PDB file of C-alpha atoms and ligand atoms in Angstrom:
ATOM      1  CA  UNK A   1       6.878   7.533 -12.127  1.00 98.00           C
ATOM      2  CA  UNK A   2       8.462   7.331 -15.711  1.00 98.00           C
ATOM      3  CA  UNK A   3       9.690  10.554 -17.419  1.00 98.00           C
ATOM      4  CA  UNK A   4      10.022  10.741 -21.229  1.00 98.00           C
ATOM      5  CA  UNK A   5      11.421  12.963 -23.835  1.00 98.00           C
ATOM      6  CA  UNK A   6      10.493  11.124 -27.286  1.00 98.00           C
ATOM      7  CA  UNK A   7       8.043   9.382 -28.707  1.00 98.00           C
ATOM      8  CA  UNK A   8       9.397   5.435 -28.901  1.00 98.00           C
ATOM      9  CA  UNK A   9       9.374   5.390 -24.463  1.00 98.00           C
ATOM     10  CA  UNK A  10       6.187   6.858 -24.700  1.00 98.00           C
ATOM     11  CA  UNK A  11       4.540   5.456 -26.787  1.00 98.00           C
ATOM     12  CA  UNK A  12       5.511   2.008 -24.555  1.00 98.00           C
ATOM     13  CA  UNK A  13       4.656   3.711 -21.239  1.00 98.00           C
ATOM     14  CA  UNK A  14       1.782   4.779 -22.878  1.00 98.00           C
ATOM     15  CA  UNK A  15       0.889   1.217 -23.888  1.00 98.00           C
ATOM     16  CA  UNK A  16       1.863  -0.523 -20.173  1.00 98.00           C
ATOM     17  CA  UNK A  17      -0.115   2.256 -18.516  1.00 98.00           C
ATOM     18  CA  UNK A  18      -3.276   1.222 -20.795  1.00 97.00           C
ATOM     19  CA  UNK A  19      -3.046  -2.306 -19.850  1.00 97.00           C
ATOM     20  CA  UNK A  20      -4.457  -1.079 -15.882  1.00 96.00           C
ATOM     21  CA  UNK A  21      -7.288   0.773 -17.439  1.00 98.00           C
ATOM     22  CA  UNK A  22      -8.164   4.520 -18.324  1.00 98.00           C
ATOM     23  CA  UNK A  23      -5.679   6.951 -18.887  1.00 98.00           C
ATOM     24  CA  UNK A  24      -6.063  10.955 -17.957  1.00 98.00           C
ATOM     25  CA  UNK A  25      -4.113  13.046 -19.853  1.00 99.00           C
ATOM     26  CA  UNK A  26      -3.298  16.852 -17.881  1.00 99.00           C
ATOM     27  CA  UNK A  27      -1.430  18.852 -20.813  1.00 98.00           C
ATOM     28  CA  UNK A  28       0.528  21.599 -19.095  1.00 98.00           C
ATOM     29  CA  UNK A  29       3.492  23.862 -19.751  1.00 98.00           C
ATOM     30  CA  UNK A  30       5.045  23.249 -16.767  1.00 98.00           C
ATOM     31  CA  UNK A  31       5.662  25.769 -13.675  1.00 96.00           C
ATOM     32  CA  UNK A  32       3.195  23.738 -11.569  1.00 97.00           C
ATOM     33  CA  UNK A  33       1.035  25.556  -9.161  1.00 97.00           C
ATOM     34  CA  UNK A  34      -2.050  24.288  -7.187  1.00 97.00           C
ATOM     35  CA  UNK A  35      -4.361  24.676  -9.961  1.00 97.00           C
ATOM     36  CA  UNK A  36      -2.571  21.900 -11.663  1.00 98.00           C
ATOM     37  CA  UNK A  37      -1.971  19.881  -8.437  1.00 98.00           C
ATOM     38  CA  UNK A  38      -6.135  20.241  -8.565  1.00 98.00           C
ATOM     39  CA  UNK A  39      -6.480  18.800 -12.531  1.00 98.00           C
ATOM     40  CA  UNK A  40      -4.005  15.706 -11.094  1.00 98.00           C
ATOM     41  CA  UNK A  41      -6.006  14.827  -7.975  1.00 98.00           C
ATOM     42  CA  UNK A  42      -9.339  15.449  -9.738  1.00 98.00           C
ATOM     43  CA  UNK A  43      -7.210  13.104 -13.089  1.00 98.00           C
ATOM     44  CA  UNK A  44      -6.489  10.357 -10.268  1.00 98.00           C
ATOM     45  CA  UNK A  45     -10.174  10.407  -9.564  1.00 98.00           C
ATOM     46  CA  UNK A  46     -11.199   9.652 -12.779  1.00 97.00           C
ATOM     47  CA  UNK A  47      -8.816   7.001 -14.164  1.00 98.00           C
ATOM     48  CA  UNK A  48      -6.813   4.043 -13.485  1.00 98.00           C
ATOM     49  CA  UNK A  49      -3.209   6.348 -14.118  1.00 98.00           C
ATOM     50  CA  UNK A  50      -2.309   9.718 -14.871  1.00 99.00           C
ATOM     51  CA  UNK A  51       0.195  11.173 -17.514  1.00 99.00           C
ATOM     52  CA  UNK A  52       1.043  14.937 -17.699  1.00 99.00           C
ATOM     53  CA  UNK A  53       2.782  16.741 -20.054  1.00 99.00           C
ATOM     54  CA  UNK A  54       4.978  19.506 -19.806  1.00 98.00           C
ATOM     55  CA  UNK A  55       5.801  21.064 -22.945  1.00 98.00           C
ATOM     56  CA  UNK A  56       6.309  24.932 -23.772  1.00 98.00           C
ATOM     57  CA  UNK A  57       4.581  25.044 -27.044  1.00 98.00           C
ATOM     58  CA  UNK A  58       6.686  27.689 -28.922  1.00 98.00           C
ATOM     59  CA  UNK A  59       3.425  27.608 -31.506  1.00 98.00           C
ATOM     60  CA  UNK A  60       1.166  29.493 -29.043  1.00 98.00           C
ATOM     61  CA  UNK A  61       3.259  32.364 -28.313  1.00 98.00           C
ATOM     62  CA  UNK A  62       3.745  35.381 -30.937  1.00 96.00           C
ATOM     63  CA  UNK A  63       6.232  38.001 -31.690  1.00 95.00           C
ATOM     64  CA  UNK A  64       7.547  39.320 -28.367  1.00 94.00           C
ATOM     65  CA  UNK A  65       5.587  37.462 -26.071  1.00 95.00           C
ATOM     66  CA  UNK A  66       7.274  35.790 -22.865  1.00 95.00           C
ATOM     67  CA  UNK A  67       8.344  32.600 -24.542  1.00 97.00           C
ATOM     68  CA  UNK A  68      12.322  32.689 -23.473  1.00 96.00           C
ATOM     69  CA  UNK A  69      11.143  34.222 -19.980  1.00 95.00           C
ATOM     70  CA  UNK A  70       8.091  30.934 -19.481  1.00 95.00           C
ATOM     71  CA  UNK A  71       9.660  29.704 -15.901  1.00 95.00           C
ATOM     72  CA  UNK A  72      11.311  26.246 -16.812  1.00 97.00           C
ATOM     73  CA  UNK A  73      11.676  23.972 -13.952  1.00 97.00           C
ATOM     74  CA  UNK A  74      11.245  20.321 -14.465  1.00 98.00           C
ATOM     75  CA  UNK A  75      13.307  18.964 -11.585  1.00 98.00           C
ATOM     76  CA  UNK A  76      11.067  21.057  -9.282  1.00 98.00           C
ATOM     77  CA  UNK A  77       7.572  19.837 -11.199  1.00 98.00           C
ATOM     78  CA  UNK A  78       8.622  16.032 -11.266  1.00 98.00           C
ATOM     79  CA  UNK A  79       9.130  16.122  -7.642  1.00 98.00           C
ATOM     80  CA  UNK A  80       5.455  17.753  -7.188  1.00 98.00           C
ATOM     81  CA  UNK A  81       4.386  15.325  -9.733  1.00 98.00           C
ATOM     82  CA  UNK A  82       5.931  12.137  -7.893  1.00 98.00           C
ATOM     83  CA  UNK A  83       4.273  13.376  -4.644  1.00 98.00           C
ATOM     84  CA  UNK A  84       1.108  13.182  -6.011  1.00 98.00           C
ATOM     85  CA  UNK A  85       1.227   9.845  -7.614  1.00 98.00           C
ATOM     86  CA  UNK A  86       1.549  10.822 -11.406  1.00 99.00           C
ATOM     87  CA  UNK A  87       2.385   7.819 -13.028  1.00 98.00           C
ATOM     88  CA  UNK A  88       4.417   9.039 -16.159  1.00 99.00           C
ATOM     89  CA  UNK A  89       5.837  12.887 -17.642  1.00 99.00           C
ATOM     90  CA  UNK A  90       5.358  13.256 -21.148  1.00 99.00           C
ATOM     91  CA  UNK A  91       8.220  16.088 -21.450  1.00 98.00           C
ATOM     92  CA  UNK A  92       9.265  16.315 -25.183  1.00 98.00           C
ATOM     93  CA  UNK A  93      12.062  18.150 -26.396  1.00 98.00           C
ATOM     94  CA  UNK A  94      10.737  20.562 -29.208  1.00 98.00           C
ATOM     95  CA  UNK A  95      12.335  18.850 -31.944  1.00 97.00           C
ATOM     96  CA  UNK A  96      10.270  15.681 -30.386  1.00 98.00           C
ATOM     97  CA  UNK A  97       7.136  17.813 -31.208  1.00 98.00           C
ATOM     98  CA  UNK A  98       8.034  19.525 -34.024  1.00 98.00           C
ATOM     99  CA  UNK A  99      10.230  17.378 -36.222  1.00 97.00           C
ATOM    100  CA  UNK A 100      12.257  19.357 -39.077  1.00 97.00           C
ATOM    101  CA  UNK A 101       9.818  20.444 -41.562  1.00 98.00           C
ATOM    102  CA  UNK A 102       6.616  20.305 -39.702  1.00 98.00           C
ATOM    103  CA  UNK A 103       3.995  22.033 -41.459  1.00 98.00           C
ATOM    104  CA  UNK A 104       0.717  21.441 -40.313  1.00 98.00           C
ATOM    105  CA  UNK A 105      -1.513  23.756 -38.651  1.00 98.00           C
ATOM    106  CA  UNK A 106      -4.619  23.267 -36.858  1.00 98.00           C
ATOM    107  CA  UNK A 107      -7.206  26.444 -36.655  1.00 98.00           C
ATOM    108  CA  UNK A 108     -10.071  26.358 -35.388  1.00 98.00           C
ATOM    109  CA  UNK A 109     -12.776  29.110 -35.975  1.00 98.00           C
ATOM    110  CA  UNK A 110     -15.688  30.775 -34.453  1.00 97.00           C
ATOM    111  CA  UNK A 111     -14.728  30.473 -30.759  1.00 98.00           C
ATOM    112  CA  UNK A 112     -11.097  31.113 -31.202  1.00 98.00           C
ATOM    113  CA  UNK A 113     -11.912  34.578 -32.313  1.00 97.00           C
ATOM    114  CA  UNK A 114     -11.801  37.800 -30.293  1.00 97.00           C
ATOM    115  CA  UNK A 115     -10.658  37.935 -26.492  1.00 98.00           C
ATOM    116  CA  UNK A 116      -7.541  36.144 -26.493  1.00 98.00           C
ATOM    117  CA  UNK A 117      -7.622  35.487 -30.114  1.00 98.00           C
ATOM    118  CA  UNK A 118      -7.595  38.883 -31.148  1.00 97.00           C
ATOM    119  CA  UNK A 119      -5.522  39.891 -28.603  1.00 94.00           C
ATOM    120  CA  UNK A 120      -3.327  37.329 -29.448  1.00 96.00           C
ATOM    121  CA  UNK A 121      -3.117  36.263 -33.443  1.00 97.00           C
ATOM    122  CA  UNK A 122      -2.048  32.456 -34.228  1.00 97.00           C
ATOM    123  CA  UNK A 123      -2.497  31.300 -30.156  1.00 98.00           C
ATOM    124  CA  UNK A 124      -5.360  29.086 -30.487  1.00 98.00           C
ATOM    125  CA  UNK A 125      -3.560  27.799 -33.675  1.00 98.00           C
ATOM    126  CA  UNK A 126      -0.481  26.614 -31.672  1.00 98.00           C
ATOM    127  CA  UNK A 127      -2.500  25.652 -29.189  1.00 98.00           C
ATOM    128  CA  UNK A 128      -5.297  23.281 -31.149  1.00 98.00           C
ATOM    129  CA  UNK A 129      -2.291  21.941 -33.027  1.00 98.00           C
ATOM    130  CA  UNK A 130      -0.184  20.992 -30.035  1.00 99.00           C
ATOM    131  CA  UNK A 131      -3.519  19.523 -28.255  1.00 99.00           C
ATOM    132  CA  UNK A 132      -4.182  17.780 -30.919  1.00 98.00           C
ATOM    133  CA  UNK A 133      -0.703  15.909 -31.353  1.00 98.00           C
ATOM    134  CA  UNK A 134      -0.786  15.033 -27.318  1.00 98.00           C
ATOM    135  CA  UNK A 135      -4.012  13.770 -27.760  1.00 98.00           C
ATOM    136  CA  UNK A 136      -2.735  11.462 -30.642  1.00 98.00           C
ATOM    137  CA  UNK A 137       0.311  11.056 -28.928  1.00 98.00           C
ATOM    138  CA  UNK A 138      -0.706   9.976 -25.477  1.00 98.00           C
ATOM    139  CA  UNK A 139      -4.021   8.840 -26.318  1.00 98.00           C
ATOM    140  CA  UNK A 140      -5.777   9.386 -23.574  1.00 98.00           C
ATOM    141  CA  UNK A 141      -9.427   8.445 -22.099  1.00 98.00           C
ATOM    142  CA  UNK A 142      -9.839  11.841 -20.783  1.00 98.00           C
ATOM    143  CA  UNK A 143      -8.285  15.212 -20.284  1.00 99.00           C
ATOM    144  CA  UNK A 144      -8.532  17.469 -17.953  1.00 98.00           C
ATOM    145  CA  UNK A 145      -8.042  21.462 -18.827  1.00 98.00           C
ATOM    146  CA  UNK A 146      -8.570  24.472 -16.038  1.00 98.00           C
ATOM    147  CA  UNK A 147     -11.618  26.429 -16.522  1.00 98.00           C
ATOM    148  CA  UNK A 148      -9.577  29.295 -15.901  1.00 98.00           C
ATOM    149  CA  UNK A 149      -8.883  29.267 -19.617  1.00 98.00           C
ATOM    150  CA  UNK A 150     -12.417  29.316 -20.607  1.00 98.00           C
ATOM    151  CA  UNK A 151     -11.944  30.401 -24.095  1.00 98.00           C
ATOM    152  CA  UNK A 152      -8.699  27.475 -24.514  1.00 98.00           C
ATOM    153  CA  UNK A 153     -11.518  24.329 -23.394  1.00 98.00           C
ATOM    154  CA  UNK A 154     -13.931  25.807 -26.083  1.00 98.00           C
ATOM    155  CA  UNK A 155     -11.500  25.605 -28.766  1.00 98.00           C
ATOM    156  CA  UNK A 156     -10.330  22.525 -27.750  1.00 98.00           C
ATOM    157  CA  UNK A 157     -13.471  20.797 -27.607  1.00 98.00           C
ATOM    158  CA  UNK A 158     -14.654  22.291 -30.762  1.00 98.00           C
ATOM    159  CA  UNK A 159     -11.521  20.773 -32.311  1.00 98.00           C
ATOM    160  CA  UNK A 160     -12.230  17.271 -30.833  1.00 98.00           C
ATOM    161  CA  UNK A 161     -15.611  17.825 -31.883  1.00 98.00           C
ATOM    162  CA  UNK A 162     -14.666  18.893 -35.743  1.00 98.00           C
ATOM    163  CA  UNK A 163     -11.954  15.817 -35.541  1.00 98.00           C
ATOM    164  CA  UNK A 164     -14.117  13.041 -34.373  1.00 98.00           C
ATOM    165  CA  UNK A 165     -11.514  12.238 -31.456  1.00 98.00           C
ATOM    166  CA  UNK A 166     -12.547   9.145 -29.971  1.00 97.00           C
ATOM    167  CA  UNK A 167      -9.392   9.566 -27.497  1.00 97.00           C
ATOM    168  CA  UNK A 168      -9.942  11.667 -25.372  1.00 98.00           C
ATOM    169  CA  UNK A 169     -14.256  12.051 -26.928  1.00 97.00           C
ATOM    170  CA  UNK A 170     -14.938  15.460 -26.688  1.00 97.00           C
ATOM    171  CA  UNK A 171     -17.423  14.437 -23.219  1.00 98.00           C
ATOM    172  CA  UNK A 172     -13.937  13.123 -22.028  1.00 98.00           C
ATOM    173  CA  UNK A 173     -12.585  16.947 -22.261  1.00 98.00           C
ATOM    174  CA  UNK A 174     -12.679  17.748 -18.262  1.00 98.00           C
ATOM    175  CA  UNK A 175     -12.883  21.732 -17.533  1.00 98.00           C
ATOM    176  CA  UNK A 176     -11.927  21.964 -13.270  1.00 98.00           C
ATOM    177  CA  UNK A 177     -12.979  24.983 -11.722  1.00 98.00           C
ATOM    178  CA  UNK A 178     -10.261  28.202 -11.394  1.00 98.00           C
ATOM    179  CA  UNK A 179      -8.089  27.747  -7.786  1.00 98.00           C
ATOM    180  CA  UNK A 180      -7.900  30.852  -6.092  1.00 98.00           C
ATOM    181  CA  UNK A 181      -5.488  32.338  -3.877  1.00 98.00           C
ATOM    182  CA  UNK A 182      -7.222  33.554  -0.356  1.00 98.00           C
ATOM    183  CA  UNK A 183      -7.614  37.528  -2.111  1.00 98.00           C
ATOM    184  CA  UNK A 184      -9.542  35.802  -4.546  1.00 98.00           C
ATOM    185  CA  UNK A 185      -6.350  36.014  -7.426  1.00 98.00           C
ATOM    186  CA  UNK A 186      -6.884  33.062  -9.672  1.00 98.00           C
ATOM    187  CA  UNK A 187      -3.403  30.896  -9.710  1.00 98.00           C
ATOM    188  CA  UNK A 188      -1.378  31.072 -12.768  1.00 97.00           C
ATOM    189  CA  UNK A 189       2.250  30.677 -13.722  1.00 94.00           C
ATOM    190  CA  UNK A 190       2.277  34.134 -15.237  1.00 94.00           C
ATOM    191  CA  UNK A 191       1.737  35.828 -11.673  1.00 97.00           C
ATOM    192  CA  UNK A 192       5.438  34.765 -10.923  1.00 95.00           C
ATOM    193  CA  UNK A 193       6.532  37.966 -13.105  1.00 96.00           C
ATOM    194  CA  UNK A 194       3.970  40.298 -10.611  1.00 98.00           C
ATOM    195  CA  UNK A 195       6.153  42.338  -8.115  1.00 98.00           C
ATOM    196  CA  UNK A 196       5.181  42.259  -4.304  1.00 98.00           C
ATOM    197  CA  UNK A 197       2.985  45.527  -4.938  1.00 98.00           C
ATOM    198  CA  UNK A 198       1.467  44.314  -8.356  1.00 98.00           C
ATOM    199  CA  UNK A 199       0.575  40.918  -6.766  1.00 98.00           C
ATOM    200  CA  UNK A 200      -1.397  43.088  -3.986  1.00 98.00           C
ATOM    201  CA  UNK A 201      -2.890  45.033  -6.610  1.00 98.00           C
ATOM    202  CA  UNK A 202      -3.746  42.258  -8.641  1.00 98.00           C
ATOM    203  CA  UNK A 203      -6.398  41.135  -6.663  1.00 98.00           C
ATOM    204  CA  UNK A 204      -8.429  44.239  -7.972  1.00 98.00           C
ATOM    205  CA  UNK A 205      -9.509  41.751 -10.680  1.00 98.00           C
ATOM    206  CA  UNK A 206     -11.466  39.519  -9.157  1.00 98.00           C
ATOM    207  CA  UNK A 207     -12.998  42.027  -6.953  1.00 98.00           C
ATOM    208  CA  UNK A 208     -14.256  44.050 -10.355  1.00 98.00           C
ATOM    209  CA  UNK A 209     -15.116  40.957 -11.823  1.00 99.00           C
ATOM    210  CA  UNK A 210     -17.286  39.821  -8.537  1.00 98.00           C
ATOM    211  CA  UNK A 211     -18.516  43.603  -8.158  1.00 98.00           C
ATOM    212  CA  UNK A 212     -19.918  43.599 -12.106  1.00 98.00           C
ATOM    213  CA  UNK A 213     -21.206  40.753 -11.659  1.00 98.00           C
ATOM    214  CA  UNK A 214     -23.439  41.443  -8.925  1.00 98.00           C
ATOM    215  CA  UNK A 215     -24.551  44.148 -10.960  1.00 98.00           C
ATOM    216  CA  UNK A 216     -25.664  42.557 -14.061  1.00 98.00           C
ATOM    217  CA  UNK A 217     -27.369  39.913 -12.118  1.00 98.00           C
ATOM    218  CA  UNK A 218     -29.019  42.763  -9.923  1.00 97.00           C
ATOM    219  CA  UNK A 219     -30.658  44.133 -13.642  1.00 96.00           C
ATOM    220  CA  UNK A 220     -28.132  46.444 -13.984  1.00 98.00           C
ATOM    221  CA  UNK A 221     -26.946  47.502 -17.724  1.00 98.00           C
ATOM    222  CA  UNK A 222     -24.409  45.597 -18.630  1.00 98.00           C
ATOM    223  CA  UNK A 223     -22.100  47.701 -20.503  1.00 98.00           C
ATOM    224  CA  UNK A 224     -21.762  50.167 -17.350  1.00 98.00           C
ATOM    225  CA  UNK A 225     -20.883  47.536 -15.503  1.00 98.00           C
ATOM    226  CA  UNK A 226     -17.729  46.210 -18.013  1.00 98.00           C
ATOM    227  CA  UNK A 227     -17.082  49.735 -18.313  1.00 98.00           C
ATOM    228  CA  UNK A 228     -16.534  50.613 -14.547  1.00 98.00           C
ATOM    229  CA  UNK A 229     -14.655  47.315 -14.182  1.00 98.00           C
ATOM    230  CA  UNK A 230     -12.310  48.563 -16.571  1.00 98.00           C
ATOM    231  CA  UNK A 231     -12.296  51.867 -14.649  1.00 98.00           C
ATOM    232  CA  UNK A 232     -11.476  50.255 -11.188  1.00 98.00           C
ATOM    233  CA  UNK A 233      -8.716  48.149 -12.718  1.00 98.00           C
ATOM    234  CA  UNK A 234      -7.116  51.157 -14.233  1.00 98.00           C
ATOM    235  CA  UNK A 235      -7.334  52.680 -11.166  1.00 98.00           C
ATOM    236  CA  UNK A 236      -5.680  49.653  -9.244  1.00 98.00           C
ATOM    237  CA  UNK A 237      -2.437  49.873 -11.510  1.00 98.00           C
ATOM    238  CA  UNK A 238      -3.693  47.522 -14.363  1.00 98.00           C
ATOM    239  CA  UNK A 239      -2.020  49.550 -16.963  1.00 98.00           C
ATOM    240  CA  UNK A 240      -4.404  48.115 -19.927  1.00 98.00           C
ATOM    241  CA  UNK A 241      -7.601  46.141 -20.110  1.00 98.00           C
ATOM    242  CA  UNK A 242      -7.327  44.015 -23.365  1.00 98.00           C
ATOM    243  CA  UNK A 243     -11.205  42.935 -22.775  1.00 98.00           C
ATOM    244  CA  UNK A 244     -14.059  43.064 -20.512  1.00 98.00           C
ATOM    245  CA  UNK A 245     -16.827  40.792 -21.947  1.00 98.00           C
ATOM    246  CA  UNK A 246     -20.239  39.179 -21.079  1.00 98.00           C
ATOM    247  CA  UNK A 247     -20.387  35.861 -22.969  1.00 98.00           C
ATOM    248  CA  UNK A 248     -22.293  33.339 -23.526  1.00 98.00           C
ATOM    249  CA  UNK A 249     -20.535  30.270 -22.151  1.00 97.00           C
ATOM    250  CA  UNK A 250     -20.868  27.643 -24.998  1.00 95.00           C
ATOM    251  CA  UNK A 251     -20.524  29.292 -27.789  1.00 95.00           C
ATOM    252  CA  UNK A 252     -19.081  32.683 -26.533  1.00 98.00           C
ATOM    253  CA  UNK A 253     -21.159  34.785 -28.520  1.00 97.00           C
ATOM    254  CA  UNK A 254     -21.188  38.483 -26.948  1.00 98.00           C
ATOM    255  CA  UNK A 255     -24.097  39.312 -25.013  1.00 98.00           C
ATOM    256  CA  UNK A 256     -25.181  43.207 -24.670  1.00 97.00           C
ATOM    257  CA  UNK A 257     -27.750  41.778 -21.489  1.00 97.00           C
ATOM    258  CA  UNK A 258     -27.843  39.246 -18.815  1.00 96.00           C
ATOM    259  CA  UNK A 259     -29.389  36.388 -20.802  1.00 95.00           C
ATOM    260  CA  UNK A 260     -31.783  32.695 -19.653  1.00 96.00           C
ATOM    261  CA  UNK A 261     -28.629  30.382 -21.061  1.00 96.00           C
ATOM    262  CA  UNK A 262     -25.428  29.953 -18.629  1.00 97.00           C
ATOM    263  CA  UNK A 263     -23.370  32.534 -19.368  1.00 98.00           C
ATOM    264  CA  UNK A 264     -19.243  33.992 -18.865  1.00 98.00           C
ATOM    265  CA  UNK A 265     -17.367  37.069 -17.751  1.00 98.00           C
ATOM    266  CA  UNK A 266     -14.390  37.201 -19.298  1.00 98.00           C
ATOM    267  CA  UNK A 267     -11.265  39.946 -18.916  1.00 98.00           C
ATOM    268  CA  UNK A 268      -7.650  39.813 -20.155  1.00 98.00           C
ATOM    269  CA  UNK A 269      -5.578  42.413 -18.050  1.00 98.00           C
ATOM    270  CA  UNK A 270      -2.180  43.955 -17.965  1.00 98.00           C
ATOM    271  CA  UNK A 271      -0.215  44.563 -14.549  1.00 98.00           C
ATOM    272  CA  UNK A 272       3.677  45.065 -14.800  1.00 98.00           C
ATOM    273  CA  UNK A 273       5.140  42.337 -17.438  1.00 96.00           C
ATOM    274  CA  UNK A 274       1.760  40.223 -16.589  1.00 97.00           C
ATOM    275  CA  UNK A 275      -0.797  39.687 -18.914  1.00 97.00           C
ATOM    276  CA  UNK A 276      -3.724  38.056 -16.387  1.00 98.00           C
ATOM    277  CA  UNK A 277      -6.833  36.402 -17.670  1.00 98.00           C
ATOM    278  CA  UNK A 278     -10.473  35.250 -15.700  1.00 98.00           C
ATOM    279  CA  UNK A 279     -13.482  34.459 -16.164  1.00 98.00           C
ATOM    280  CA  UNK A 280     -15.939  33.892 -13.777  1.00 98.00           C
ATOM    281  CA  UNK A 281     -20.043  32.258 -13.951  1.00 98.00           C
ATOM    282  CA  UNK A 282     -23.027  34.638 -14.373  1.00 98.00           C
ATOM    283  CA  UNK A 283     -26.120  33.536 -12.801  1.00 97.00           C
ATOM    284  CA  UNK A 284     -28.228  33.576 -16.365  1.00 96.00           C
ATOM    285  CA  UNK A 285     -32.130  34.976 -15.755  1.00 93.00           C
ATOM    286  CA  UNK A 286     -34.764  33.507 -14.848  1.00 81.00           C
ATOM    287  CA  UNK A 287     -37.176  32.604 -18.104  1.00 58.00           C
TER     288      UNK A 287
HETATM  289  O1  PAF B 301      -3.069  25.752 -20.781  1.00 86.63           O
HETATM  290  C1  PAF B 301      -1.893  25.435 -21.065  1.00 86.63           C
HETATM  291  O2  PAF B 301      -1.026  25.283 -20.196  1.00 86.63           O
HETATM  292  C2  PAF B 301      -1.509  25.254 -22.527  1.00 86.63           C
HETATM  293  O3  PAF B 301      -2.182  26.135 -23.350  1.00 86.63           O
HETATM  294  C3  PAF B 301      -1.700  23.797 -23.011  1.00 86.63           C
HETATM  295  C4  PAF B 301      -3.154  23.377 -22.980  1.00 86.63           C
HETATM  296  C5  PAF B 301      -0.870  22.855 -22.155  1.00 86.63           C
HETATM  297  C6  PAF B 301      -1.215  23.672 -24.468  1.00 86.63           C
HETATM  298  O4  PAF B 301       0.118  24.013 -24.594  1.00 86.63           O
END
């Protein structure tokens, strides 16, 4: 396993590993948990050898959010990374990505607005934009992207799509399903800032999420349901619900009713210094 912090090594590892066949591309910000372990085994599936960045991409975070606090730990990740047969880290230093004077800004609309877009102004920017360069930089055959992000794979895929990427082609752009701890928590690096007690209360949210979700697909009204899931995370400790919302999956327009296309429950949720995020499959109705 190679590790690289500019662009001349990698763009020759890059060119060596091409020479054996596809390339997967897992973009990541480090702080490796099982979810990513799952988007490298389910990478090593798919293609002859497997790159992953690890970049903290000061673009996505605003004012005040936790980008000095984002756990660093490279030594730790390349070990997990080795172990699993990763065949090069694409670790740039931030003047690597973002050479004096860059100015260029990618921004995608329609999908990138409300939930974590509103919640969050200039995110999906920093985050199309730094997609974008890996994609150009690595050039990879496919990517692979959690689904726990819903709202991130739509934005990115509507980018490829806008872009005409032909590396990674937007079919190439792999969403894996959300790993779960055994309460049902999905796995995220943020839950390393949840105390004992806020990790155990935590797990409120996908117990809301599975409880509304029975209930829309039982007929019930939908915004009762989003409304007491935002009542029984209050009541576990969540001290703020940023949003509770019935999507449709594609295209994530808001739906008031369980509809016939697939469709998304999405919530954004504060506990402690965490900001959690999931989103979970509703069974659409039957036309
Ligand atoms: O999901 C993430 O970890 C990040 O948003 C990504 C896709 C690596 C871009 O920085």
């Amino acid at each position: 396993m190679q590790t690289v912090h500019s662009l001349d090594p990698l763009r020759r590892a890059v060119a060596q590993l091409r020479e054996a066949g596809p390339l997967a591309l897992v973009p990541t910000m480090g702080a490796l948990h099982e979810g990513h372990l799952t988007l490298v085994r389910e990478a090593k599936k798919q293609a002859a050898s497997v790159a992953v960045s690890i970049f903290v991409n000061p673009l996505q975070f605003g004012a005040g959010e936790d980008l000095d606090a984002y756990p660093r730990q490279l030594e730790r990740d390349s070990a997990l990374l080795e172990a699993e047969g990763v065949d090069l880290i694409w670790a740039p230093t931030v003047e690597a990505m973002y050479p004096q004077g860059f100015a260029t800004n990618i921004s995608v609309t329609g999908v990138s607005e409300g939930l974590c877009g509103a919640a969050r102004p200039g995110h999906f920017d920093g985050v199309a934009t730094v997609v974008c360069k890996l994609f150009h930089q690595v050039l990879p055959d496919i990517a692979l992207f959690g689904e726990k992000d819903w709202q991130q794979l739509a934005v990115i895929r509507r980018m490829a799509r806008d872009l005409d990427l032909t590396r990674p082609h937007v079919d190439q752009i792999l969403g894996v399903p959300t790993v779960r701890e055994a309460d049902g928590l999905a796995m995220s690096s943020r839950n390393a800032y949840l105390t004992p007690q806020e990790r155990t209360q935590a797990a409120a949210l996908p117990a809301a999420m599975k409880s509304a979700i029975a209930g829309i697909e039982a007929g019930k009204d939908v915004a009762d349901e989003l409304q007491a899931l935002e009542a029984a995370l209050l009541d576990a400790g969540f001290h703020a619900v940023d949003y509770a919302s019935l999507r449709d999956a594609d295209d994530l327009a808001v739906l008031d009713r369980r509809s016939a296309q697939p469709m998304r429950l999405l919530v954004a949720a504060k506990i402690g210094k965490a900001r959690l995020i999931d989103n979970m499959a509703v069974m659409p109705s039957s036309c």
